């Protein structure tokens, strides 16, 4: 039974300041590619992964809906004791993160933190490109938000960014078609569409956490001189750096080495697919909020 707004606020208040797991959120399975790197970087930390599979994909949805869905998820993870939540989803980072940080966090609990994946990726890309021409593939929502353009303009103003939306890539992954022949058609078409915008492009940002699951196909259609940039390791390195700079948050992470998997859809289906992505057994729980 979903909790009412008031009762969830009371539960959040009751867990304020108590150490808890790191929350990792995505619309579906894609954030597991980030979770895997986070667990490698922080093997002793506890994690709760939440996939909003019932409402995925987010990529074609309005700003307003993505914001509300993401806020629901963050509140749920807070109510489970998470003091730190990573939005392991570019679409949510693009459309919801700033509002949650600026408007909701001060009301919910000013000491908790919600971090996204776009800023760390934008920071990293400046040290990788040699030509200054960078390609970005992402969901229609992420590309239309211009979040990467804005971050890169702040951090590395001399870089030229060429974006292309790939509306079919997340559905291919969510429907387990990432190794199928249909994926060849869409991946080739979209990789060509981004890379032909400038022959100097030497770095391709995978600006969606689902896309590493299409890496075999992406590699197949990307020339060898182009560096393909998945986000997992970048986000993990950035979190380690954040925790070094914020020992007060580091101290509020419980360390039992556990991971709990939550989904808003059917638990058995999530468990079997997530086990493939994680390379180890997963026993997911279904949640409603
Ligand atoms: N993994 C999400 C992202 O990074 C997927 C978006 C979706 O649900 O469409 O953008």
Coordinates of N, CA and C and ligand atoms in Angstrom, one line a residue, residues 26-28 30-31 56-60 88-92 117 139 142 170 207-210 231, ligand 1:
X26 N 17.3 4.5 -11.2 CA 17.1 4.6 -12.7 C 15.7 4.3 -13.1
X27 N 15.3 4.7 -14.3 CA 14.0 4.4 -14.8 C 13.8 2.8 -14.9
X28 N 14.9 2.1 -15.1 CA 14.7 0.7 -15.3 C 16.0 -0.1 -15.0
X30 N 19.0 0.3 -16.8 CA 20.2 1.0 -17.2 C 21.1 1.3 -16.1
X31 N 20.6 1.8 -15.0 CA 21.4 2.2 -13.8 C 22.2 1.1 -13.2
X56 N 9.0 3.0 -16.9 CA 10.1 3.1 -17.9 C 9.5 2.9 -19.3
X57 N 10.1 3.4 -20.4 CA 11.2 4.4 -20.4 C 10.8 5.8 -20.1
X58 N 11.7 6.6 -19.5 CA 11.4 8.0 -19.2 C 11.8 8.9 -20.4
X59 N 12.6 8.4 -21.4 CA 13.3 9.2 -22.4 C 12.3 10.1 -23.2
X60 N 11.1 9.6 -23.4 CA 10.2 10.4 -24.3 C 9.2 11.2 -23.5
X88 N 21.2 7.5 -11.4 CA 22.0 6.8 -12.4 C 21.2 6.8 -13.7
X89 N 20.7 7.9 -14.0 CA 19.8 8.1 -15.2 C 20.1 9.5 -15.7
X90 N 20.5 9.6 -17.0 CA 20.7 10.9 -17.6 C 19.4 11.7 -17.7
X91 N 18.3 11.0 -18.1 CA 17.1 11.7 -18.3 C 16.6 12.3 -17.0
X92 N 16.7 11.6 -15.9 CA 16.3 12.1 -14.6 C 17.3 13.2 -14.2
X117 N 24.5 12.2 -13.0 CA 25.6 11.6 -13.8 C 26.1 12.5 -14.9
X139 N 18.9 9.9 -24.8 CA 17.4 9.8 -25.0 C 16.9 11.1 -25.6
X142 N 17.0 13.7 -22.8 CA 18.3 14.3 -22.4 C 18.8 15.2 -23.4
X170 N 16.8 2.6 -25.8 CA 16.4 2.1 -24.5 C 15.3 0.9 -24.7
X207 N 25.4 8.9 -23.4 CA 24.7 9.8 -22.4 C 23.4 9.2 -21.9
X208 N 23.4 7.9 -21.7 CA 22.2 7.1 -21.2 C 22.8 5.9 -20.6
X209 N 22.4 5.6 -19.4 CA 23.0 4.5 -18.6 C 22.6 3.1 -19.2
X210 N 21.6 3.1 -20.1 CA 21.2 1.8 -20.7 C 22.2 1.5 -21.8
X231 N 29.5 5.6 -18.8 CA 29.6 6.5 -17.6 C 29.9 5.8 -16.3
Ligands
LIG1 N1 18.9 5.1 -18.2 C1 18.2 6.2 -18.5 C2 19.1 7.4 -19.0 O1 20.2 7.4 -18.6 C3 17.1 5.8 -19.5 C4 16.1 6.6 -19.8 C5 14.8 6.0 -20.2 O2 14.1 5.5 -19.3 O3 14.4 6.3 -21.3 O4 18.7 8.3 -19.6

